[in-house]
CSV table of C-alpha atoms and ligand atoms in Angstrom, one decimal:
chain,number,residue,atom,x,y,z
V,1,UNK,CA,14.0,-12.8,4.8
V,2,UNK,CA,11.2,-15.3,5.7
V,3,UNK,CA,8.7,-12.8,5.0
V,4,UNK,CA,5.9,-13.8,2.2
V,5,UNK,CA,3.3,-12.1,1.4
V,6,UNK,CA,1.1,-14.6,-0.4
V,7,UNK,CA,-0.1,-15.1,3.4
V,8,UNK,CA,-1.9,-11.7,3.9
V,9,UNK,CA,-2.8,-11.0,0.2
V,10,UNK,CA,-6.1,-9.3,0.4
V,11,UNK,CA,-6.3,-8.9,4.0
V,12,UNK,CA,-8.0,-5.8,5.3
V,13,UNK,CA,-4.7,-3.9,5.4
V,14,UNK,CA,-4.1,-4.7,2.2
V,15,UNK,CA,-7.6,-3.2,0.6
V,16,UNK,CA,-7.1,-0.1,2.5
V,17,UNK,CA,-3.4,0.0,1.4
V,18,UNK,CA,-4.1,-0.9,-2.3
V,19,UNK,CA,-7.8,1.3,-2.3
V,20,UNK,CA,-5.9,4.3,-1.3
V,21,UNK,CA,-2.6,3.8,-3.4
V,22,UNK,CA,-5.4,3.3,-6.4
V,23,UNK,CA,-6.7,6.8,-5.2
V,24,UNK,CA,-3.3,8.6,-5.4
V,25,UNK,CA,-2.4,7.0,-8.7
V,26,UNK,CA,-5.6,8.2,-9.9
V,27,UNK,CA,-5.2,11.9,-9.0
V,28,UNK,CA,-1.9,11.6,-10.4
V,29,UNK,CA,-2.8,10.6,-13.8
V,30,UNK,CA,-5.2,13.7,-14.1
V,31,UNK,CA,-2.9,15.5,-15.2
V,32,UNK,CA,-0.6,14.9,-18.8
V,33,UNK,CA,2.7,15.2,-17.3
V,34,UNK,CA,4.3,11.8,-16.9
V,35,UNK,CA,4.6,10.0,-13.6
V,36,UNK,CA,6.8,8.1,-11.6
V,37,UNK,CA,6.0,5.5,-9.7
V,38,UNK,CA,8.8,3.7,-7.1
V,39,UNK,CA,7.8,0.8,-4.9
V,40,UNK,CA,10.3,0.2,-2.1
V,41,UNK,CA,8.9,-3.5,-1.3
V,42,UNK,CA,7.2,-4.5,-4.3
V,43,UNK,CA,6.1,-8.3,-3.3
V,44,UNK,CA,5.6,-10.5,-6.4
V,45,UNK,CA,2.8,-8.8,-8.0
V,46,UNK,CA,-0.3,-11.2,-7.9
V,47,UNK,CA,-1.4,-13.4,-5.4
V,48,UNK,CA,-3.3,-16.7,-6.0
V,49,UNK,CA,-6.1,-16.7,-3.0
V,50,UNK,CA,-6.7,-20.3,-3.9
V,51,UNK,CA,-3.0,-21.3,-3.0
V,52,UNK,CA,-1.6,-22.8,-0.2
V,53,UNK,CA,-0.7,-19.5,2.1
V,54,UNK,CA,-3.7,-17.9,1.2
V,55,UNK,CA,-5.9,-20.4,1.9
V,56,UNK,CA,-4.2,-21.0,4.9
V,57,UNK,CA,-4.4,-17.6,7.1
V,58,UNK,CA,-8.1,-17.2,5.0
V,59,UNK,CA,-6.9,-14.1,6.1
V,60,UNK,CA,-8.4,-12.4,2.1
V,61,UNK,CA,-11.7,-13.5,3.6
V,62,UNK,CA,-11.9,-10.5,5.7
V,63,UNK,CA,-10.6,-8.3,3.3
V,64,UNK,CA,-11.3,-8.3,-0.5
V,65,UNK,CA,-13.6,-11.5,0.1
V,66,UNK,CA,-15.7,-9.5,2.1
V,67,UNK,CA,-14.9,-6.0,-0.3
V,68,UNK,CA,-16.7,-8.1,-3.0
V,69,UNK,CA,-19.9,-9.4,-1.3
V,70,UNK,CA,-21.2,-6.0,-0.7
V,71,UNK,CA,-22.6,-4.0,-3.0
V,72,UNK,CA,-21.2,-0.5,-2.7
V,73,UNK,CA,-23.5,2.3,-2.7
V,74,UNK,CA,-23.6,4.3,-5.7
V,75,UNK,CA,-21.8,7.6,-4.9
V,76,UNK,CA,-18.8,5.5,-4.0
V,77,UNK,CA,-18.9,2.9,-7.3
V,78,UNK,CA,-16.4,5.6,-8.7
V,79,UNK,CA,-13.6,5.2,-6.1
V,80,UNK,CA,-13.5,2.1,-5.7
V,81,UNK,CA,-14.0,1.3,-9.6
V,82,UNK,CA,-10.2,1.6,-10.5
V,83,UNK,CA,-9.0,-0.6,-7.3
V,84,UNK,CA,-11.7,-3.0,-8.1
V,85,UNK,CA,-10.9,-3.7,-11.5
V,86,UNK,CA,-7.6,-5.0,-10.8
V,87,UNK,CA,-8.6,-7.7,-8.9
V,88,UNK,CA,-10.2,-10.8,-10.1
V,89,UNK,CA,-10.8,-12.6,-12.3
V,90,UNK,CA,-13.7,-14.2,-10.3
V,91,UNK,CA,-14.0,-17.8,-10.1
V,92,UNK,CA,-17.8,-20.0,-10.0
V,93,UNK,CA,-18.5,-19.3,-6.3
V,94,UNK,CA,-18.0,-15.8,-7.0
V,95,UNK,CA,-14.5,-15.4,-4.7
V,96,UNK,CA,-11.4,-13.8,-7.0
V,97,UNK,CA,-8.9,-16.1,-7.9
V,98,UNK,CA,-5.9,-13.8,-7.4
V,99,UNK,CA,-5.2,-10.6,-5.8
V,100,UNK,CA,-3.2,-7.7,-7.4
V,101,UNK,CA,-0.5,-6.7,-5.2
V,102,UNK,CA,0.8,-3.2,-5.7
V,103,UNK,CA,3.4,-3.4,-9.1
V,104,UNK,CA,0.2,-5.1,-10.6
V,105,UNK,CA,-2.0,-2.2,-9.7
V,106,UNK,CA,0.3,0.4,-10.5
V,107,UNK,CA,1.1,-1.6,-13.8
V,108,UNK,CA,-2.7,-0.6,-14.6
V,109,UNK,CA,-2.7,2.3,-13.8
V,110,UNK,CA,0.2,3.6,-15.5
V,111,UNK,CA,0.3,5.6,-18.9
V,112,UNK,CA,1.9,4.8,-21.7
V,113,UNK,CA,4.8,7.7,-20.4
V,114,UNK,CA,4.9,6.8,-17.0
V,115,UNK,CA,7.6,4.9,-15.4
V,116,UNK,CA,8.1,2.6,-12.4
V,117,UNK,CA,10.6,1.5,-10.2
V,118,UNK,CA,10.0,-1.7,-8.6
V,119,UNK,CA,12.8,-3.4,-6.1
V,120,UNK,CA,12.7,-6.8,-4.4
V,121,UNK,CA,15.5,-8.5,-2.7
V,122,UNK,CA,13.5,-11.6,-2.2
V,123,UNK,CA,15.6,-13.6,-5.7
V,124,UNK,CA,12.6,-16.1,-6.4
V,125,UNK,CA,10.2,-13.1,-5.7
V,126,UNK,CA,12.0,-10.7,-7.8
V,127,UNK,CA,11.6,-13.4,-10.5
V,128,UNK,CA,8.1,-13.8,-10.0
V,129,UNK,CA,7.6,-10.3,-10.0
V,130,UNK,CA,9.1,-9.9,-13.3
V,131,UNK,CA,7.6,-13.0,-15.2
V,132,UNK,CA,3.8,-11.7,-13.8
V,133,UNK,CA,4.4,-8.3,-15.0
V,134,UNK,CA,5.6,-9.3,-18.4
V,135,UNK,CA,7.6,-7.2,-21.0
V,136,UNK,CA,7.0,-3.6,-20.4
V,137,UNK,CA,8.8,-0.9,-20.8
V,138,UNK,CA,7.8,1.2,-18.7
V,139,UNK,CA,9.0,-0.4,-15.8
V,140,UNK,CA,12.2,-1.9,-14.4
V,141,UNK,CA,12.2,-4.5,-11.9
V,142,UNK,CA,15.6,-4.6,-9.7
V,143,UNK,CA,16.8,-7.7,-7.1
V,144,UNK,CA,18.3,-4.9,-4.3
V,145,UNK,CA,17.7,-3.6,-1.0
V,146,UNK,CA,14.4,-1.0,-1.4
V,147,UNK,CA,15.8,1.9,1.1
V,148,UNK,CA,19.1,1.9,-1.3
V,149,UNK,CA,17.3,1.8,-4.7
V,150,UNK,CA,15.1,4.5,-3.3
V,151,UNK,CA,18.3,6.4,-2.3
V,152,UNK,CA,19.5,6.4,-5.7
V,153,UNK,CA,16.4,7.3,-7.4
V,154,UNK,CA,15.6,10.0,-5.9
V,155,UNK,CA,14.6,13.0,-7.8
V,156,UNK,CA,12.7,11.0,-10.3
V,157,UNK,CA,13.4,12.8,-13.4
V,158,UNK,CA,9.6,13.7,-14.3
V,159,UNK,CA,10.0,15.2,-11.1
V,160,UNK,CA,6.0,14.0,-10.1
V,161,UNK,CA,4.8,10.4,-9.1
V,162,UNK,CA,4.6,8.3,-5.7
V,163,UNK,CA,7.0,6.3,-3.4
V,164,UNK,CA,5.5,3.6,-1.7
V,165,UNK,CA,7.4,2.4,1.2
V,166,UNK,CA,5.5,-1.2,2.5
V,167,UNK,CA,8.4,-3.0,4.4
V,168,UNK,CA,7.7,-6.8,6.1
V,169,UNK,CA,8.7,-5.2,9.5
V,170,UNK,CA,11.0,-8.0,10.4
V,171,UNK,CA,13.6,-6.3,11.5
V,172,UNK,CA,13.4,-4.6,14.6
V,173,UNK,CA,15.0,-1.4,13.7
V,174,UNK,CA,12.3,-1.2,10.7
V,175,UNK,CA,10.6,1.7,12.3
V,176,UNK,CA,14.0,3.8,12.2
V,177,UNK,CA,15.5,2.7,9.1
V,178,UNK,CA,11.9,3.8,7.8
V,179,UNK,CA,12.8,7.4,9.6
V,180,UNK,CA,16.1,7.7,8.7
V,181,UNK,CA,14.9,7.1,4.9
V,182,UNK,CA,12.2,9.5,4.7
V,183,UNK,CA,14.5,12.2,5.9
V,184,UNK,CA,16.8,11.6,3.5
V,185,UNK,CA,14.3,11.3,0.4
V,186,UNK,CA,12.6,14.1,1.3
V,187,UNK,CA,15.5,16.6,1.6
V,188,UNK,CA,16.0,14.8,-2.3
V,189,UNK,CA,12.9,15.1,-3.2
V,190,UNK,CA,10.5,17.2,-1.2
V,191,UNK,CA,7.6,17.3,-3.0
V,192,UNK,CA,7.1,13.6,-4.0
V,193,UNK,CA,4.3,11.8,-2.3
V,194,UNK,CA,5.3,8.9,-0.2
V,195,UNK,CA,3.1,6.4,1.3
V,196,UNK,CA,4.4,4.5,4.0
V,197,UNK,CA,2.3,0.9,5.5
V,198,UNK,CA,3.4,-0.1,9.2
V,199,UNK,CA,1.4,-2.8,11.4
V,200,UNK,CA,-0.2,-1.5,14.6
V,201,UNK,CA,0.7,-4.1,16.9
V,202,UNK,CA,3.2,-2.0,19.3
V,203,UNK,CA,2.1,1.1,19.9
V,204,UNK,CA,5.1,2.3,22.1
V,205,UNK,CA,6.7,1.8,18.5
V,206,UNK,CA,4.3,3.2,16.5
V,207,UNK,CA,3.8,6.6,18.8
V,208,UNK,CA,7.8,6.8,18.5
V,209,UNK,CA,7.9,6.6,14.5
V,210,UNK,CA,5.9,9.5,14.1
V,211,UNK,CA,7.4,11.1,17.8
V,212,UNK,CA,10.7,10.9,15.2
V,213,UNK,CA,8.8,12.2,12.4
V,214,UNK,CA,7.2,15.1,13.6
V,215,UNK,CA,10.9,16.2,15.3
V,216,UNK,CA,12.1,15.6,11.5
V,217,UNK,CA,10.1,18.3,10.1
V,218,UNK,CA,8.9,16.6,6.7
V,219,UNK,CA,6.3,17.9,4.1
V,220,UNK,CA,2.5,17.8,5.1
V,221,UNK,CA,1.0,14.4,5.6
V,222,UNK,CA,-2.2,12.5,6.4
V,223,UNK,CA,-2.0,9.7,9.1
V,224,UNK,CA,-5.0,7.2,7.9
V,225,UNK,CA,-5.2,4.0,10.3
V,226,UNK,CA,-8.0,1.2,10.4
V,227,UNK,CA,-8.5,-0.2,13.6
V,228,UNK,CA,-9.9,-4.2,13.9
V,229,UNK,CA,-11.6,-5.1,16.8
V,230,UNK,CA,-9.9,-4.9,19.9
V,231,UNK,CA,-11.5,-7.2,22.0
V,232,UNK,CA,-11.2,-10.2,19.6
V,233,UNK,CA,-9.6,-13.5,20.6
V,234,UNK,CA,-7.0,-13.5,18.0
V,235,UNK,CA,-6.3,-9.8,17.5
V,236,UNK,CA,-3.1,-10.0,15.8
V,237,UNK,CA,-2.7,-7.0,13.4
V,238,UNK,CA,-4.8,-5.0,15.8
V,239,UNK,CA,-4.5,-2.3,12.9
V,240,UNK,CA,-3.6,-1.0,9.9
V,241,UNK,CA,-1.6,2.2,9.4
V,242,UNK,CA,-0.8,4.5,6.2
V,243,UNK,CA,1.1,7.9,6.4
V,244,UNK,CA,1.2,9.8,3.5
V,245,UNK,CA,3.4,12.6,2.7
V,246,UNK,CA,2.6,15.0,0.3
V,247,UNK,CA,-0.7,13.7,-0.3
V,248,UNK,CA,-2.8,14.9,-2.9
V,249,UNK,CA,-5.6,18.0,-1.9
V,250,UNK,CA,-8.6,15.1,-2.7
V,251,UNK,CA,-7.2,12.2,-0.3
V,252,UNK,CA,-8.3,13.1,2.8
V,253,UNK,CA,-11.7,14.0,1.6
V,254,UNK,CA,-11.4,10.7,-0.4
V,255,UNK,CA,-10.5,8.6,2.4
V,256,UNK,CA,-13.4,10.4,4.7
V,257,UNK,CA,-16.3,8.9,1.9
V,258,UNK,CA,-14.1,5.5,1.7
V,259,UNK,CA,-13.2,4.7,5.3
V,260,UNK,CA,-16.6,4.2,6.8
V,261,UNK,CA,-18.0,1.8,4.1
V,262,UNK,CA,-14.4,-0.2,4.4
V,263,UNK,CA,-15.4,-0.1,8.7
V,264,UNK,CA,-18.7,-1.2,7.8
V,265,UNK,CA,-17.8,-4.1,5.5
V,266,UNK,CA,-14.3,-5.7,6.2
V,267,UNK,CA,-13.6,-8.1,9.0
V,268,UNK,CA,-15.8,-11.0,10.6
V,269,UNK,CA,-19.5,-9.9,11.0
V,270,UNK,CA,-19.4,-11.8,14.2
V,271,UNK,CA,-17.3,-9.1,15.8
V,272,UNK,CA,-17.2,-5.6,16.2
V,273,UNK,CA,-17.1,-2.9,12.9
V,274,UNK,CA,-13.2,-1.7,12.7
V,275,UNK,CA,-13.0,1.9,12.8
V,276,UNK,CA,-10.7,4.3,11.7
V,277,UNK,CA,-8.8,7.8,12.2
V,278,UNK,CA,-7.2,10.3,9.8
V,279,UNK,CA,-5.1,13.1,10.7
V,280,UNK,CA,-3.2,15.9,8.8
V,281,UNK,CA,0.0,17.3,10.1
V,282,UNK,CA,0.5,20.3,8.3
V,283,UNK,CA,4.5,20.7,8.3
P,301,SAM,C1,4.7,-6.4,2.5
P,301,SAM,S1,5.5,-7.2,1.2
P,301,SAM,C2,5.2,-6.1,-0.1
P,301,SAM,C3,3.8,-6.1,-0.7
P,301,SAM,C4,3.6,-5.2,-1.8
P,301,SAM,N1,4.1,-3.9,-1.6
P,301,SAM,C5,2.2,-5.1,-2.2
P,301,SAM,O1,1.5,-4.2,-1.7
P,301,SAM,O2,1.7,-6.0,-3.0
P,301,SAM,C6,7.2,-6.9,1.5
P,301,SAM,C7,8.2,-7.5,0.5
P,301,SAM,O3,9.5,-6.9,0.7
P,301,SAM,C8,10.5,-7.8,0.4
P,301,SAM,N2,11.7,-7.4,1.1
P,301,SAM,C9,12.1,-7.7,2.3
P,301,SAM,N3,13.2,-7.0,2.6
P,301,SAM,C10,13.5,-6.1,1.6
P,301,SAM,C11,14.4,-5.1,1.3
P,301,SAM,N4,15.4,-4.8,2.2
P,301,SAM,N5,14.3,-4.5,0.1
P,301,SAM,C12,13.4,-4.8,-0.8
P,301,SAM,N6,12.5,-5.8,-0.6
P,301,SAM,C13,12.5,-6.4,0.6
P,301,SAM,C14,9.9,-9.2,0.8
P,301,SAM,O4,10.5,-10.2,0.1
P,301,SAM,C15,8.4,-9.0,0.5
P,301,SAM,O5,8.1,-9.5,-0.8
C-alpha cells in the first residue's frame, strides 16, 4: 500500500469526481428520509496543497487551482456552490490551502440523520481520517479492507444513500475485484447508487471492465469520462472516468451543464481543452 493521495488532491480527476459526488449528495438530501453514505476508499479527508506531495506533482494547479480562477457563469454558480464551499479556506495569493477529499465533503453535506461509513486500511491514514473529521456521530470510521466493509454493509438500513467505490488501482486485478464487487452489492442492494473512479490509462483494461459489466446485467448507469489532452508530452492520466449506477434522474442533465465549463477551464491553457463523454446504459 504505497498509494497516497496527498499527491493528486485537487487534480482534475479529482474536481470532476468530488463536483459530481457533491451533485448526487445534493439530490439525495432533497428528500427528508435519512441517507447513507459508504465510502469504499475514503483517503484521509483533507489535503494540505501547500505540503510537500502537493506541491510536488502541482498536479491541484490544473484542477481546483484552475476551478477557482474562473469565474463561473451564473446559471451554473448553483452547482458548483455546494462543491465549492468545501474547499478552502483561501490563502493571500488567492490559492486554497487545503482540499476536501470525499469523507470531508460528504461530512458537509450530511444531515443531522444521515449516516456514513467510511473505511481505510491505510493505519496512519485511517488515523488522520478520524482526527480531521472530529467527533461526530453520524459517522464511523473503520481501519479494513473497503470491498469487505462494503460487503457487510450492504442493505444500508435507511435503505437510500450512495457507495462510492475510488480504489488506488495498484493492484492489477483492481478492475475485477471492482466487478466482482459491484455484482455482489448490487444483487444486496439493487437500488443504491454507486459511483465508481478508475484511471484511463489502459484502455484494453478499461473496455474489459465495463465488457464485464455490461455481461453482469447491473441497474442503469451513466458512464461520465474527462479526457486530457492526448497529444501532451507527459500525458499520464490520459483520463478520468466515473460510472454511476443508479444515478439520480438530474445527473446526466447535471453533468451535460457542468462538463463543458470543467473542459473549458481545467488543465494547462498551453495545451488543448480536455473533453468529455457521457453515456447511459439502461439495464
Ligand atoms: C484514491 S484514494 C481515496 C481518495 C478519497 N476517496 C477521496 O476522494 O478523497 C485511495 C485510498 O484507499 C486506501 N486503500 C488502499 N487499499 C485499500 C483497501 N483495500 N481498502 C480500503 N482502503 C484502501 C489508500 O490508503 C488511499 O487512501
Amino acid at each position: 500500500m504505497n498509494y497516497r493521495h496527498a499527491f493528486h488532491a485537487g487534480n482534475f480527476a479529482d474536481v470532476v469526481k468530488h463536483l459530481l459526488l457533491s451533485r448526487i449528495l445534493v439530490y439525495l438530501g432533497r428528500k427528508p428520509a435519512p441517507f447513507r453514505y459508504i465510502d469504499t476508499h475514503a483517503g484521509i479527508g483533507r489535503y494540505d496543497l501547500g505540503g510537500p506531495e502537493a506541491s510536488r506533482t502541482g498536479e491541484w494547479q490544473g484542477g481546483i487551482g484552475r476551478l477557482l480562477r474562473v469565474p463561473p457563469p451564473l446559471s451554473l454558480r448553483d452547482l458548483l456552490d455546494p462543491y465549492l464551499k468545501a474547499v478552502g479556506p483561501a490563502g493571500p495569493d488567492g490559492h486554497p490551502l487545503d482540499y476536501p477529499g470525499s469523507p470531508v465533503l460528504a461530512q458537509r453535506l450530511l444531515r443531522r440523520d444521515d449516516r456514513m461509513l467510511l473505511a481505510e486500511l491505510h493505519p496512519e491514514d485511517a488515523a488522520t481520517l478520524r482526527s480531521t473529521l472530529g467527533r461526530d456521530k453520524r459517522l464511523k470510521v473503520v481501519e479494513r479492507d473497503g470491498y469487505q466493509v462494503l460487503a457487510a454493509a450492504l442493505p444500508p438500513p435507511e435503505r437510500r444513500g450512495v457507495v462510492l467505490i475510488d480504489p488506488p488501482f495498484e493492484e492489477r486485478d483492481e478492475f475485477p475485484r471492482l466487478v466482482a464487487a459491484l455484482k455482489s452489492a448490487c444483487r444486496k442492494w439493487a437500488t443504491g447508487t454507486y459511483v465508481i473512479w478508475h484511471p484511463i490509462k489502459d484502455d484494453a483494461a478499461v473496455s474489459a471492465f465495463h465488457h464485464a459489466l455490461s455481461e453482469a446485467a447491473l441497474p442503469p448507469s451513466c458512464r461520465i469520462d474527462l479526457f486530457r489532452d492526448e497529444t501532451s508530452a507527459d500525458p499520464g492520466l490520459r483520463g478520468s472516468g466515473l460510472l454511476v449506477i443508479n444515478p439520480p434522474y438530474v445527473l446526466a442533465e447535471e453533468a451535460g451543464l457542468l462538463l463543458p465549463f470543467l473542459c473549458s477551464t481545467l488543465g494547462d491553457p498551453a495545451e488543448t481543452p480536455f473533453r468529455w463523454t457521457l453515456y447511459n446504459r439502461d439495464t
